[in-house]
JSON list of C-alpha atoms in Angstrom, two decimals:
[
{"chain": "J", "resi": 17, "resn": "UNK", "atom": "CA", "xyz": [0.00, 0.00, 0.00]},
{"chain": "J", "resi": 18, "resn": "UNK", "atom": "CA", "xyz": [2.83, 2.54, 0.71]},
{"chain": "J", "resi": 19, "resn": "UNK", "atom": "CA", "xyz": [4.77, 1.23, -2.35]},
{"chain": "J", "resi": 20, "resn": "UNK", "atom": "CA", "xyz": [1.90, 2.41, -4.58]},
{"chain": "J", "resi": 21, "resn": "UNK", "atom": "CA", "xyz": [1.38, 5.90, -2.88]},
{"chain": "J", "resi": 22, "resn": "UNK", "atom": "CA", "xyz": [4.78, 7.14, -2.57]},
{"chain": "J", "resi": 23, "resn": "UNK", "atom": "CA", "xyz": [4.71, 5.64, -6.79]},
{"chain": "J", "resi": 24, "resn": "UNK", "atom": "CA", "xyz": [1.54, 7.89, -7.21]},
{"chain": "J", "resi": 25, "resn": "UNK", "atom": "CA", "xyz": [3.25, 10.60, -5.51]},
{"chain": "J", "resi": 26, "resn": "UNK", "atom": "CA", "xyz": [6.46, 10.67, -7.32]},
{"chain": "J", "resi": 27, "resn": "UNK", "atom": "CA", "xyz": [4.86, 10.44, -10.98]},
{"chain": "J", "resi": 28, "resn": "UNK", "atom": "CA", "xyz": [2.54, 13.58, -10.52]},
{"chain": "J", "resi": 29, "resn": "UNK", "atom": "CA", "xyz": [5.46, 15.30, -8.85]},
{"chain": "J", "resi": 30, "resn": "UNK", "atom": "CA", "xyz": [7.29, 14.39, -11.75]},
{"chain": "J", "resi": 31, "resn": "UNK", "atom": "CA", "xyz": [4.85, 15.49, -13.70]},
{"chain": "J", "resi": 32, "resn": "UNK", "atom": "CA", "xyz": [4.20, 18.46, -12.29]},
{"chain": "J", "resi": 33, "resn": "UNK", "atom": "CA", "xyz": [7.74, 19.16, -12.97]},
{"chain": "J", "resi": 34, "resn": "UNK", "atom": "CA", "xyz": [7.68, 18.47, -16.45]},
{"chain": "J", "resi": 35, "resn": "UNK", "atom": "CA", "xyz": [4.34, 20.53, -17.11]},
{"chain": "J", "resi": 36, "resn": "UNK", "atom": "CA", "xyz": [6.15, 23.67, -14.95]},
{"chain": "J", "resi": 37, "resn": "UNK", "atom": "CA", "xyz": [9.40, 23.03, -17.71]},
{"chain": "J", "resi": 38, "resn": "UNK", "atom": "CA", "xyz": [6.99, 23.82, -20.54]},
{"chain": "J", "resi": 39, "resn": "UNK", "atom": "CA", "xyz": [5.42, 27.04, -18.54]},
{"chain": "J", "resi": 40, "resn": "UNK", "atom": "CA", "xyz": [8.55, 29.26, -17.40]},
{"chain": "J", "resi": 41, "resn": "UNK", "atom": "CA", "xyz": [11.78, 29.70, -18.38]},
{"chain": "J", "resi": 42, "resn": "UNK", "atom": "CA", "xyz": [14.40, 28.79, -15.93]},
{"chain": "J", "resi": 43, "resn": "UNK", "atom": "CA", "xyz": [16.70, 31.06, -16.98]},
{"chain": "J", "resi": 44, "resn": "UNK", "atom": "CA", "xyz": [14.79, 34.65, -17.07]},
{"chain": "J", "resi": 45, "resn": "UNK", "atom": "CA", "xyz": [11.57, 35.70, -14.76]},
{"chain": "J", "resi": 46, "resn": "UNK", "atom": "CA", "xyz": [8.82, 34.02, -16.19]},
{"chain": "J", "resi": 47, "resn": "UNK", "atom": "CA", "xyz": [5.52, 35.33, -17.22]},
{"chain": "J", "resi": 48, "resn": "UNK", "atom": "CA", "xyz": [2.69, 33.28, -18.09]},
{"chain": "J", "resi": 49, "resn": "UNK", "atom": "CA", "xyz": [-0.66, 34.94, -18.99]},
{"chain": "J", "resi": 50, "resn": "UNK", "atom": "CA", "xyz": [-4.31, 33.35, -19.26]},
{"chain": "J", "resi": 51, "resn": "UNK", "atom": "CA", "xyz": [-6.53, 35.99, -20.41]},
{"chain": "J", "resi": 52, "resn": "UNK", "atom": "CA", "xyz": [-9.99, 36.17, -21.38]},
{"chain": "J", "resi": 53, "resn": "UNK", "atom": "CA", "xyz": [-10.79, 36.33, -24.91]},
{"chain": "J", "resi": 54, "resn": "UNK", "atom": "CA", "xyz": [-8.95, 39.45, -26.22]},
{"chain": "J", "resi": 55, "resn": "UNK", "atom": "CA", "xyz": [-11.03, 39.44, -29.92]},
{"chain": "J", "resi": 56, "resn": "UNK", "atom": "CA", "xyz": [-13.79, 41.72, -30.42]},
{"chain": "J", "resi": 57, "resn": "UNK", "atom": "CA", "xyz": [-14.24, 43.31, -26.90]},
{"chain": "J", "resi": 58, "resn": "UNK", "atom": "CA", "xyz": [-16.46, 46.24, -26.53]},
{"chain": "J", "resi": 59, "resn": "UNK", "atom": "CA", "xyz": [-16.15, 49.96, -25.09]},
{"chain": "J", "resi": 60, "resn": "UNK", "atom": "CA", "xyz": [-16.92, 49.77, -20.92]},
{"chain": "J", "resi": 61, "resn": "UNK", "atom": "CA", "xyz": [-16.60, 45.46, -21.06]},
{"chain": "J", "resi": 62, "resn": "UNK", "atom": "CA", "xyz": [-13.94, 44.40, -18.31]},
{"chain": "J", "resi": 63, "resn": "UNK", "atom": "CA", "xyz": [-10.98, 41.99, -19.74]},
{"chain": "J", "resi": 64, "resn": "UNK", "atom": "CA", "xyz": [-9.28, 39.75, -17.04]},
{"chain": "J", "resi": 65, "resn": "UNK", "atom": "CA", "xyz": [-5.78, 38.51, -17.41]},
{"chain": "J", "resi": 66, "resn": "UNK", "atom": "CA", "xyz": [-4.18, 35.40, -14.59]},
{"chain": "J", "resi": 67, "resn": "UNK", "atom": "CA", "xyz": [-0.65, 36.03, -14.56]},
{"chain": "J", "resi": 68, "resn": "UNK", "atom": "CA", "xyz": [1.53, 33.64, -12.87]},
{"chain": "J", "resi": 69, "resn": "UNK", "atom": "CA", "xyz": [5.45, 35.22, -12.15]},
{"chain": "J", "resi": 70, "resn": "UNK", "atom": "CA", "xyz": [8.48, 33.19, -11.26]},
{"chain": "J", "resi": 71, "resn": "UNK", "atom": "CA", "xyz": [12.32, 33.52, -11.37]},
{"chain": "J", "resi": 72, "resn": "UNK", "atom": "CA", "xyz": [15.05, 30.89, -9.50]},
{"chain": "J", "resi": 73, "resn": "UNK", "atom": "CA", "xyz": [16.59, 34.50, -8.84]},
{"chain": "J", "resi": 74, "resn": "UNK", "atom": "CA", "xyz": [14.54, 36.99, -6.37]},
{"chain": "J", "resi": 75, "resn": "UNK", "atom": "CA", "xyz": [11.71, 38.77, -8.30]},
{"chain": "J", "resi": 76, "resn": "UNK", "atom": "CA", "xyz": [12.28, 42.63, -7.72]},
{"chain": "J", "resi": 77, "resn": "UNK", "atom": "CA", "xyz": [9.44, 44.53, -9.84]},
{"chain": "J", "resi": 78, "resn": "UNK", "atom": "CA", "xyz": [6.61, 43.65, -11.57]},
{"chain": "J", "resi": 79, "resn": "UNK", "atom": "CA", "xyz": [4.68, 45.95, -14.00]},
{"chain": "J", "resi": 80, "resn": "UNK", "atom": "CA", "xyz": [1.81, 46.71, -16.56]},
{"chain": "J", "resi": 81, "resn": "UNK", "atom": "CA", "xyz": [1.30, 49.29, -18.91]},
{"chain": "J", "resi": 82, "resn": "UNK", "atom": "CA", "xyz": [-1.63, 49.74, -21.07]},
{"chain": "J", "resi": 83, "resn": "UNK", "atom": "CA", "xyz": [-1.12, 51.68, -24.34]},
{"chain": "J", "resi": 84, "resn": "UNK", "atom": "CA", "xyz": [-4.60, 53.36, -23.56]},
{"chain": "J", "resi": 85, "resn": "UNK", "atom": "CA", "xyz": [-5.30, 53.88, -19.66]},
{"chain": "J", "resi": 86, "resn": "UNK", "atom": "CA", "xyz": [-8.51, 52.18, -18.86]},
{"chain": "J", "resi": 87, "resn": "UNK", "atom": "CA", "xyz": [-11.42, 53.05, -16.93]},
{"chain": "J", "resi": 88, "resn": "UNK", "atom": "CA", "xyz": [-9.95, 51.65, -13.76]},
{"chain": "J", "resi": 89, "resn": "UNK", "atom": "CA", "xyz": [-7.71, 53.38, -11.87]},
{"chain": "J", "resi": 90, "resn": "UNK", "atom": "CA", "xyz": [-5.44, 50.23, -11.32]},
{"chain": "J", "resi": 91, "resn": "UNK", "atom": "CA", "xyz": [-4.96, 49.19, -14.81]},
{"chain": "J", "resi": 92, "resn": "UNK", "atom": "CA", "xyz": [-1.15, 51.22, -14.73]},
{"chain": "J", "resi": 93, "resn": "UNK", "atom": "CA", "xyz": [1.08, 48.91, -11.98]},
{"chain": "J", "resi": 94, "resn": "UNK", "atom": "CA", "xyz": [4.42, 49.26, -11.14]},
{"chain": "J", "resi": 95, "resn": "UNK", "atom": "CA", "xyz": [5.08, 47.26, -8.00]},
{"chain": "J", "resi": 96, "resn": "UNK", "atom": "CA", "xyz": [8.16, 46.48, -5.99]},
{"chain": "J", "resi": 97, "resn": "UNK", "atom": "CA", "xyz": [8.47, 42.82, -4.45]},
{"chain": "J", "resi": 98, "resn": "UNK", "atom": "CA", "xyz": [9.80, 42.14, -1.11]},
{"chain": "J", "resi": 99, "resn": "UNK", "atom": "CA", "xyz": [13.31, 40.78, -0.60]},
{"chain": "J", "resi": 100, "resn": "UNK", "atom": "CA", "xyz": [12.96, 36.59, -1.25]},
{"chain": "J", "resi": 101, "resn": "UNK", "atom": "CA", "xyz": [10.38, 36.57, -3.32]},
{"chain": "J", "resi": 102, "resn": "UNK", "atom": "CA", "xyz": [10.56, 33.60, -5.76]},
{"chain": "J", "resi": 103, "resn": "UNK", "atom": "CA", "xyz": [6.89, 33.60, -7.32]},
{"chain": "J", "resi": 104, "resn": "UNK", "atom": "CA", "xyz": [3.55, 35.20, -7.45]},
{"chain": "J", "resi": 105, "resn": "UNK", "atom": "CA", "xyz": [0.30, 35.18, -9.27]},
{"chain": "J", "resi": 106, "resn": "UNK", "atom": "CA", "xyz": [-2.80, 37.92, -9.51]},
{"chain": "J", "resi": 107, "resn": "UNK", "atom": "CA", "xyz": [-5.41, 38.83, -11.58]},
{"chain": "J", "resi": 108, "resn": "UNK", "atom": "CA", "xyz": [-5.28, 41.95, -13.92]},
{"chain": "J", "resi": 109, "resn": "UNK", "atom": "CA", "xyz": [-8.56, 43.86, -14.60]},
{"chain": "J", "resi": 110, "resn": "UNK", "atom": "CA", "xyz": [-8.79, 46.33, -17.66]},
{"chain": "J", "resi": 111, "resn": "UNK", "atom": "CA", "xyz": [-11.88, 48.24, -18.56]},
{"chain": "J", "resi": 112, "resn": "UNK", "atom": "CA", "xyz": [-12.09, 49.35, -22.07]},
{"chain": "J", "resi": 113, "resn": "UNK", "atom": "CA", "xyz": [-12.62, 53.12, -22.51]},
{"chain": "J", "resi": 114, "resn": "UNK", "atom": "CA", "xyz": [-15.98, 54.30, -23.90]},
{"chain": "J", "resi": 115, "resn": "UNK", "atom": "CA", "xyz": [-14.04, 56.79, -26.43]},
{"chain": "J", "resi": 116, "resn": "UNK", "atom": "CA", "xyz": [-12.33, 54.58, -28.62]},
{"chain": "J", "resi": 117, "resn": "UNK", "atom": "CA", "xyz": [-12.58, 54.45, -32.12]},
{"chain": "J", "resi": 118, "resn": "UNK", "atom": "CA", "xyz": [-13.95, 50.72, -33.98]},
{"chain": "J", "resi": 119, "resn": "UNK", "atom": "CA", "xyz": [-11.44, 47.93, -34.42]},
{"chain": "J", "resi": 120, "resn": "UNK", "atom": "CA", "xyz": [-7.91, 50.24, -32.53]},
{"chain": "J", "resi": 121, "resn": "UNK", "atom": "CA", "xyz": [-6.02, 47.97, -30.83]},
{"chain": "J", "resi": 122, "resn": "UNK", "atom": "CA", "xyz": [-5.10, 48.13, -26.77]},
{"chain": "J", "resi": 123, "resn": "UNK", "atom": "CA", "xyz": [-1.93, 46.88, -26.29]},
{"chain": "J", "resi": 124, "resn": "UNK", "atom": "CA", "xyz": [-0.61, 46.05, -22.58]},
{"chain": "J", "resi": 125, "resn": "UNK", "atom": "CA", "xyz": [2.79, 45.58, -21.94]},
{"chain": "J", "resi": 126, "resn": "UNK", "atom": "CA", "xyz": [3.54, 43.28, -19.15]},
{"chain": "J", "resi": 127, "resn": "UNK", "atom": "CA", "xyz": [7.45, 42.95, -17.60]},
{"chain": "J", "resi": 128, "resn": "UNK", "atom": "CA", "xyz": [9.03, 41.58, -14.83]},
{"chain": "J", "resi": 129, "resn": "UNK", "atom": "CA", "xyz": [12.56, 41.91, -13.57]},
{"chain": "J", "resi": 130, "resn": "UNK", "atom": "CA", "xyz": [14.29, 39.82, -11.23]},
{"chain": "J", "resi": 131, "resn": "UNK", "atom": "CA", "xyz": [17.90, 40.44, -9.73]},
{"chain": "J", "resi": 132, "resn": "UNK", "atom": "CA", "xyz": [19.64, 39.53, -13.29]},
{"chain": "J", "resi": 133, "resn": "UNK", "atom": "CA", "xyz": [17.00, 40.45, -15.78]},
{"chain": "J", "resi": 134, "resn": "UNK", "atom": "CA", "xyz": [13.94, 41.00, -17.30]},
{"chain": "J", "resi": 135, "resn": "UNK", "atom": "CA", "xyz": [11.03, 39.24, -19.39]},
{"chain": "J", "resi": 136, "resn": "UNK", "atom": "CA", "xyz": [8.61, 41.33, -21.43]},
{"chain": "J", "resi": 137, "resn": "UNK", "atom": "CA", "xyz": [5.26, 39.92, -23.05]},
{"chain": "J", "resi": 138, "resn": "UNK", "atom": "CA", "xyz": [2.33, 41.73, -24.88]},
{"chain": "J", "resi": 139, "resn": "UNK", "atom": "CA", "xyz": [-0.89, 41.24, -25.08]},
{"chain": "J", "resi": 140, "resn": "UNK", "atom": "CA", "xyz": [-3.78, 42.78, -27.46]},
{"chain": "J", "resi": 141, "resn": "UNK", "atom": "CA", "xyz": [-6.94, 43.60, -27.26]},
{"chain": "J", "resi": 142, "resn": "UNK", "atom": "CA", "xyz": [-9.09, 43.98, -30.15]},
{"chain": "J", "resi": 143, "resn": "UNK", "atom": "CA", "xyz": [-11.68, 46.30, -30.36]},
{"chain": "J", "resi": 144, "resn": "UNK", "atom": "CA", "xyz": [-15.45, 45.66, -31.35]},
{"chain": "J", "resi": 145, "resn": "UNK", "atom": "CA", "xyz": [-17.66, 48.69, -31.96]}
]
């Protein structure tokens, strides 16, 4: 009976692993992104993005920037980790300004830096009018 637990335990640790190799890169901070559908979003709808952060080095800042502010106050963040901080994951809200023109693209710029370097990824939002 303990044979075939500590088995079952080592194989989804293992894969775990494996699956977490495919996610982030070792090397650099890591940022993954699961967004809601970014295609034909209207003026005033909320987008949410997951982002998951990681680095085997200390994570130092972590920030987005939206080519067009939205609605929400907190859709600009710049924030400063504490010392020893490995990983972290939160959600990102934007809300699509009412004044924007059919079809223009958003584009938010997400980047993290730990103490070595520092990852940037985009993401787009198409508009829908």
């Amino acid at each position: 009976m303990k044979t075939k637990v500590l088995i079952i335990i080592v194989a989804f640790v293992s894969l775990t692993a494996f699956n977490l190799s495919n996610t982030f890169d070792f090397n650099n901070p890591s940022i993954k992104i699961i967004g809601d559908k970014t295609e034909k979003i209207g003026a005033g709808q909320m987008v949410v993005f997951s982002v998951m952060l990681c680095s085997q080095d200390n994570l130092v800042n972590f920030s987005v920037h939206p080519n067009i502010i939205g609605v929400n106050s907190d859709s600009l963040i710049n924030f400063d980790f504490d010392k020893n901080t490995k990983q972290a994951s939160l959600n990102y809200y934007y809300i699509v300004p009412e004044n924007l023109k059919k079809n223009q693209k958003i584009e938010i710029v997400f980047q993290l830096k730990d103490s070595k370097t520092k990852t940037i990824k985009n993401q787009i939002i198409q508009l829908n009018q």
